[in-house]
Short mmCIF file of N, CA and C and ligand atoms in Angstrom, two decimals:
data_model
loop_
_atom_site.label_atom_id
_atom_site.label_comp_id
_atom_site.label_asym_id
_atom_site.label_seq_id
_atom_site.Cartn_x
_atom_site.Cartn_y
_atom_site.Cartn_z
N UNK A 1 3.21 -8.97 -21.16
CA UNK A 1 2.63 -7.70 -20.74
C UNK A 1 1.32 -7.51 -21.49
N UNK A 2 0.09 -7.40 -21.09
CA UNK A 2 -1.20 -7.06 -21.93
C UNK A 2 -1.18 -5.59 -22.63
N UNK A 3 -1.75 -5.83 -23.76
CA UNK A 3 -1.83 -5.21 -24.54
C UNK A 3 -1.60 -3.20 -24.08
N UNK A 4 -2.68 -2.98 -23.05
CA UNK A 4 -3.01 -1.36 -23.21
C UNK A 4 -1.61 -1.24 -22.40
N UNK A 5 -1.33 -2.10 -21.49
CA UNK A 5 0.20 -1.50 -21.11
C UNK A 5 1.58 -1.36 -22.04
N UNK A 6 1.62 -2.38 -23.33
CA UNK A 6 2.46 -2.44 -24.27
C UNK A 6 2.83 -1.04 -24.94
N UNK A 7 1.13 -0.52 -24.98
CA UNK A 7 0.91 0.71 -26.54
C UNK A 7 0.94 1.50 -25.63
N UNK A 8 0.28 1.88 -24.13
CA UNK A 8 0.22 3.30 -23.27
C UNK A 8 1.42 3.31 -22.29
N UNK A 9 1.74 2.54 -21.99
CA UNK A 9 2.66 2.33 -21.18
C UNK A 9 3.70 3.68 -21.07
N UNK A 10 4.49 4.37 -20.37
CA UNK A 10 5.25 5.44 -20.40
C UNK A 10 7.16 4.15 -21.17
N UNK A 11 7.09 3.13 -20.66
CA UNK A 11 8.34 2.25 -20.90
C UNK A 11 8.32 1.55 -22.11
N UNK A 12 7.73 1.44 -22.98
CA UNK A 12 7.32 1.64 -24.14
C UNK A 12 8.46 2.34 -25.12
N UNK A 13 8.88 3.85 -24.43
CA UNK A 13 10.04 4.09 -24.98
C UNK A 13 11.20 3.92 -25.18
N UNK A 14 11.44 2.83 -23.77
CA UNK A 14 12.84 2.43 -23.37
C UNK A 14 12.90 1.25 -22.31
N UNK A 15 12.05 0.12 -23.30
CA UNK A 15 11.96 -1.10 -22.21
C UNK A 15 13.29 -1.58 -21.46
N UNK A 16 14.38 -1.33 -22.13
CA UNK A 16 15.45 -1.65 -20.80
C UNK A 16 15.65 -1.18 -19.99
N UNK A 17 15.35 0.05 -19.91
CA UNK A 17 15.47 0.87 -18.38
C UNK A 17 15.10 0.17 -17.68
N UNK A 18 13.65 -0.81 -17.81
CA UNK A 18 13.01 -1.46 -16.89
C UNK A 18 13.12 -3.11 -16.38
N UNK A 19 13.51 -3.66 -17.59
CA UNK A 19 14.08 -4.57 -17.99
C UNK A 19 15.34 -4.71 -17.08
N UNK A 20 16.29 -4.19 -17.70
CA UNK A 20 17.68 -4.15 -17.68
C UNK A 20 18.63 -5.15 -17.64
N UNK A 21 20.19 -4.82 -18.04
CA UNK A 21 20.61 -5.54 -18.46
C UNK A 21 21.17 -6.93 -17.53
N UNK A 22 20.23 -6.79 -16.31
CA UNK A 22 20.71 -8.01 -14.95
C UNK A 22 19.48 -9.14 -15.30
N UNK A 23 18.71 -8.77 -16.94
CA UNK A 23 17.67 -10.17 -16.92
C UNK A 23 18.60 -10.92 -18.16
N UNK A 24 19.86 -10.68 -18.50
CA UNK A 24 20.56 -11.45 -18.92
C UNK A 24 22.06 -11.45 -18.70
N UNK A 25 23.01 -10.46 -18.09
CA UNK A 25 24.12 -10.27 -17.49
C UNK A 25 23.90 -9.73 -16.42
N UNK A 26 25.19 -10.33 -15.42
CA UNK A 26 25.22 -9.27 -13.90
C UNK A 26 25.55 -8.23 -14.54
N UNK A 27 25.08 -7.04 -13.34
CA UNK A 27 24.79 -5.96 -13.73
C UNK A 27 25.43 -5.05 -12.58
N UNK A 28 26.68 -4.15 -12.02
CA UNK A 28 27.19 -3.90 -11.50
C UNK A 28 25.64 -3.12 -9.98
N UNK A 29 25.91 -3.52 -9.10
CA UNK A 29 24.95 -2.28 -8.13
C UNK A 29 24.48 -1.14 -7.86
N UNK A 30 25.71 -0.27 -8.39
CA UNK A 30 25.52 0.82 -8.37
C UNK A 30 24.60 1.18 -9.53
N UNK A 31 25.21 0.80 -10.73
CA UNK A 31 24.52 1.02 -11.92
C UNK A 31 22.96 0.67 -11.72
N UNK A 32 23.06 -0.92 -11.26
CA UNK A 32 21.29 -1.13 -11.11
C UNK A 32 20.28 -0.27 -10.18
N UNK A 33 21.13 -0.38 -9.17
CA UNK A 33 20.04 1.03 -8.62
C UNK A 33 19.81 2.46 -9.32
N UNK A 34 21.10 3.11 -10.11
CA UNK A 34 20.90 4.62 -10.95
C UNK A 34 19.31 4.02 -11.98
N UNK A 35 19.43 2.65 -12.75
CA UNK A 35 19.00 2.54 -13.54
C UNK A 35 17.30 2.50 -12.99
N UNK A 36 17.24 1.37 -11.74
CA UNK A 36 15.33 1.72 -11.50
C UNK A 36 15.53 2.85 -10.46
N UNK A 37 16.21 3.46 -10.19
CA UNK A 37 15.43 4.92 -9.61
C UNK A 37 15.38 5.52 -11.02
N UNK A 38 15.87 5.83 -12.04
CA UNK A 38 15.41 6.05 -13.40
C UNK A 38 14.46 5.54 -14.01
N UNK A 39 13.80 4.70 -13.53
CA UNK A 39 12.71 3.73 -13.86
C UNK A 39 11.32 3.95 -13.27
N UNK A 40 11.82 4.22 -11.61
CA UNK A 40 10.71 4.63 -11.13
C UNK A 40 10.20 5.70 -11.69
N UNK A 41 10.96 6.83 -11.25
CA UNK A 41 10.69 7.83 -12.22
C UNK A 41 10.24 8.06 -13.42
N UNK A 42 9.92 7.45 -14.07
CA UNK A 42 9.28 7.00 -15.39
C UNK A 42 7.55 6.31 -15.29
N UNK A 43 7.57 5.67 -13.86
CA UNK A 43 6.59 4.93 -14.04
C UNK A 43 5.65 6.08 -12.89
N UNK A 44 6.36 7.01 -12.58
CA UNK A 44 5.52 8.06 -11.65
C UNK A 44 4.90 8.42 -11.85
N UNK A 45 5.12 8.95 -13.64
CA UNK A 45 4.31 9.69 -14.51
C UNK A 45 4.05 8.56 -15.99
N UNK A 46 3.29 7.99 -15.21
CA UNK A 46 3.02 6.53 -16.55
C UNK A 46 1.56 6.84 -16.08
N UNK A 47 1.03 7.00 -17.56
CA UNK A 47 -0.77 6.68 -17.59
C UNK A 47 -1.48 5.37 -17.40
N UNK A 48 -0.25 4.53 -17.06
CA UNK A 48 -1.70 2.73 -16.95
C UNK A 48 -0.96 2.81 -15.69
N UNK A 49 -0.51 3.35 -14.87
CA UNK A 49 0.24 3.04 -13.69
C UNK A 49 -0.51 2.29 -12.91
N UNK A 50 -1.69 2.09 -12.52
CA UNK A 50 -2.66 1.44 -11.69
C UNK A 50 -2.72 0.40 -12.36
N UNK A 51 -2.91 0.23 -13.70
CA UNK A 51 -3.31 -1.16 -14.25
C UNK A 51 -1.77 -1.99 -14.31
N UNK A 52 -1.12 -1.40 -14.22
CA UNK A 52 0.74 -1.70 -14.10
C UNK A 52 0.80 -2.59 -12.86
N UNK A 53 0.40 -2.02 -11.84
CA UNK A 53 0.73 -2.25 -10.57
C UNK A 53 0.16 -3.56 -10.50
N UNK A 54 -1.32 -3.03 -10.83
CA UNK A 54 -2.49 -4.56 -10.44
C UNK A 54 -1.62 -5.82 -11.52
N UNK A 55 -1.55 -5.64 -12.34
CA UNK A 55 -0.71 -6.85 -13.45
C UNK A 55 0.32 -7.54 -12.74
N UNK A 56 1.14 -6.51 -12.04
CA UNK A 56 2.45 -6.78 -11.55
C UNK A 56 1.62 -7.93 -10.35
N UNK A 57 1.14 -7.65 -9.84
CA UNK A 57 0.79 -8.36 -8.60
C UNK A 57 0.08 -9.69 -8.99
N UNK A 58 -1.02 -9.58 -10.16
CA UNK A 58 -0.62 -11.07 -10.13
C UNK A 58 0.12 -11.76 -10.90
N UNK A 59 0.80 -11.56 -12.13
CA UNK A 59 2.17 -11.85 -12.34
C UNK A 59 3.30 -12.27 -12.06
N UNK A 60 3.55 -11.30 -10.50
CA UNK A 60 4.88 -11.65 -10.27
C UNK A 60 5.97 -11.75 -11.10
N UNK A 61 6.45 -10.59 -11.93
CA UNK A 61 7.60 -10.41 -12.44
C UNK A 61 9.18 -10.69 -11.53
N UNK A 62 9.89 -11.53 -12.28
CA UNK A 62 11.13 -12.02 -11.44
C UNK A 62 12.29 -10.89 -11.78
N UNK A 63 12.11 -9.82 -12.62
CA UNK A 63 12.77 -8.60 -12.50
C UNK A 63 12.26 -7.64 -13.58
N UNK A 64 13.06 -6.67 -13.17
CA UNK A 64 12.46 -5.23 -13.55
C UNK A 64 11.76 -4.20 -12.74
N UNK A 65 11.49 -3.37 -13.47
CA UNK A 65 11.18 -2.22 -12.40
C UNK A 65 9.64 -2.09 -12.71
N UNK A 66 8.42 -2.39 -12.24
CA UNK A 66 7.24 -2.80 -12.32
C UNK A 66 6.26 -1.73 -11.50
N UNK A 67 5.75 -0.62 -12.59
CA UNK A 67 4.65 -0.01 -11.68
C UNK A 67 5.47 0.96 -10.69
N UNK A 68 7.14 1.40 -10.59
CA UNK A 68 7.61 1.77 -9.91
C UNK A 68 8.17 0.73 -8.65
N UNK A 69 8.49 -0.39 -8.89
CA UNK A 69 8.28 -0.99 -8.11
C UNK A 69 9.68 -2.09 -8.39
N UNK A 70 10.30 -2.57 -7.60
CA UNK A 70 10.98 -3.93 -8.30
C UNK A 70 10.31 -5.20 -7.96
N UNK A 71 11.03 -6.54 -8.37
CA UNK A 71 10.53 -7.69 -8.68
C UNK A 71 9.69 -8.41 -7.27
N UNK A 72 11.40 -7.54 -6.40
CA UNK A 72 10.92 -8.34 -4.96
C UNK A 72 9.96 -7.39 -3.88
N UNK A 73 9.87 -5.84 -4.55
CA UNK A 73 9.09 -4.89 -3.67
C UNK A 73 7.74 -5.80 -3.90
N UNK A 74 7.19 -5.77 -5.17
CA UNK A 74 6.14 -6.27 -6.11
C UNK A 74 5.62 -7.82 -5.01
N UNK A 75 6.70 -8.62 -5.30
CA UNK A 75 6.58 -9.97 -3.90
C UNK A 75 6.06 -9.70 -3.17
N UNK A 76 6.96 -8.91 -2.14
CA UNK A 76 6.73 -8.35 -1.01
C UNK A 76 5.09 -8.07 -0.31
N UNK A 77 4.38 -7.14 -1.76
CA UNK A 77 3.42 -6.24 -1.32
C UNK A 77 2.53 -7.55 -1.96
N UNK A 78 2.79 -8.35 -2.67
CA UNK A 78 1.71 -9.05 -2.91
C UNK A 78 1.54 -10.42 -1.68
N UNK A 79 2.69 -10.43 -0.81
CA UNK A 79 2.31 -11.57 0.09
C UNK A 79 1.97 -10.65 1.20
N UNK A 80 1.57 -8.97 1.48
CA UNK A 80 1.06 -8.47 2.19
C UNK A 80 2.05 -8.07 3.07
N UNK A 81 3.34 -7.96 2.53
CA UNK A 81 4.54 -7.27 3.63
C UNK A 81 5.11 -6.14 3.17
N UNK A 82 5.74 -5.27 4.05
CA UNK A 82 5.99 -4.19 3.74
C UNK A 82 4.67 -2.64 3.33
N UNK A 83 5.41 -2.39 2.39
CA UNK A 83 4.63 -1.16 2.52
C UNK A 83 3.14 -1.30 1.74
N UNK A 84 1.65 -0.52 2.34
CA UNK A 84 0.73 0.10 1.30
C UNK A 84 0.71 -0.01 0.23
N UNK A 85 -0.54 -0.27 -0.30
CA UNK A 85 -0.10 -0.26 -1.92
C UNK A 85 -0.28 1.43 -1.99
N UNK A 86 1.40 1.59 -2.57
CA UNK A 86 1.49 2.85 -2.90
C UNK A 86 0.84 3.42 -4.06
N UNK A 87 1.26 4.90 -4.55
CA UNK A 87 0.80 5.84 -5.22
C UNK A 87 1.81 5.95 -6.11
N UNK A 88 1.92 6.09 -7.40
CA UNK A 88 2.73 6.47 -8.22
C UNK A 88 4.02 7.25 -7.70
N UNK A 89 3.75 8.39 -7.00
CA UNK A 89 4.90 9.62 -6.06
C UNK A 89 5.77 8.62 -5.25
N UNK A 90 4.82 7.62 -4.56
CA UNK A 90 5.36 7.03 -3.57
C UNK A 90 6.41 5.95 -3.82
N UNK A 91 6.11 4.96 -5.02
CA UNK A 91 6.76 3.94 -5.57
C UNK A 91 7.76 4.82 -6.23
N UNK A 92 8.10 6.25 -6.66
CA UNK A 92 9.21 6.48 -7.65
C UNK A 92 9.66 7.31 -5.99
S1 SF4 B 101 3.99 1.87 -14.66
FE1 SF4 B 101 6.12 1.69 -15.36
S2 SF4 B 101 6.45 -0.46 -15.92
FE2 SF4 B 101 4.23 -0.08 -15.77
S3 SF4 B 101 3.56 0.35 -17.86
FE3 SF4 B 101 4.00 2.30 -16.85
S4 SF4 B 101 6.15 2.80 -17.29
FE4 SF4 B 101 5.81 0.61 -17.78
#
């Protein structure tokens, strides 16, 4: 993760929310979804949220909740499918 997102980042406070615990145990479904809609929500009101997003895209994170976003939304929008690049409101 580069630097200004490490120190400004809103997840910063609680990198597993975003993380979580399915990047090293399965992680029941229900739970993983409570956990990134808790995530998004976090990244709604994140101050590098734009520079989040752009990272995520060329990156390609293989999980977590990214910019409001998950691993495979993040895919998705970077091979040009699915939705707009959204807005902070929109991704949480
Ligand atoms: S947008 Fe979300 S994942 Fe990205 S730096 Fe902010 S809180 Fe972290």
């Amino acid at each position: 993760m580069p630097r200004q997102l490490a120190e400004e980042g809103a997840c910063r406070f609680d990198p597993d929310l975003h993380a979580g615990p399915d990047v090293f145990i399965d992680e029941p479904a229900d739970a993983k979804a409570a956990r990134e809609q808790v995530a998004r929500e976090v990244c709604a009101e994140c101050p590098v949220w734009a520079s989040c997003l752009f990272y995520a895209l060329d990156a390609r994170p293989e999980a977590g909740v990214w910019a409001g976003l998950t691993s495979e939304e993040i895919a998705a929008l970077a091979r040009g499918q699915g939705v707009s690049t959204p807005t902070p409101r929109e991704a949480a």
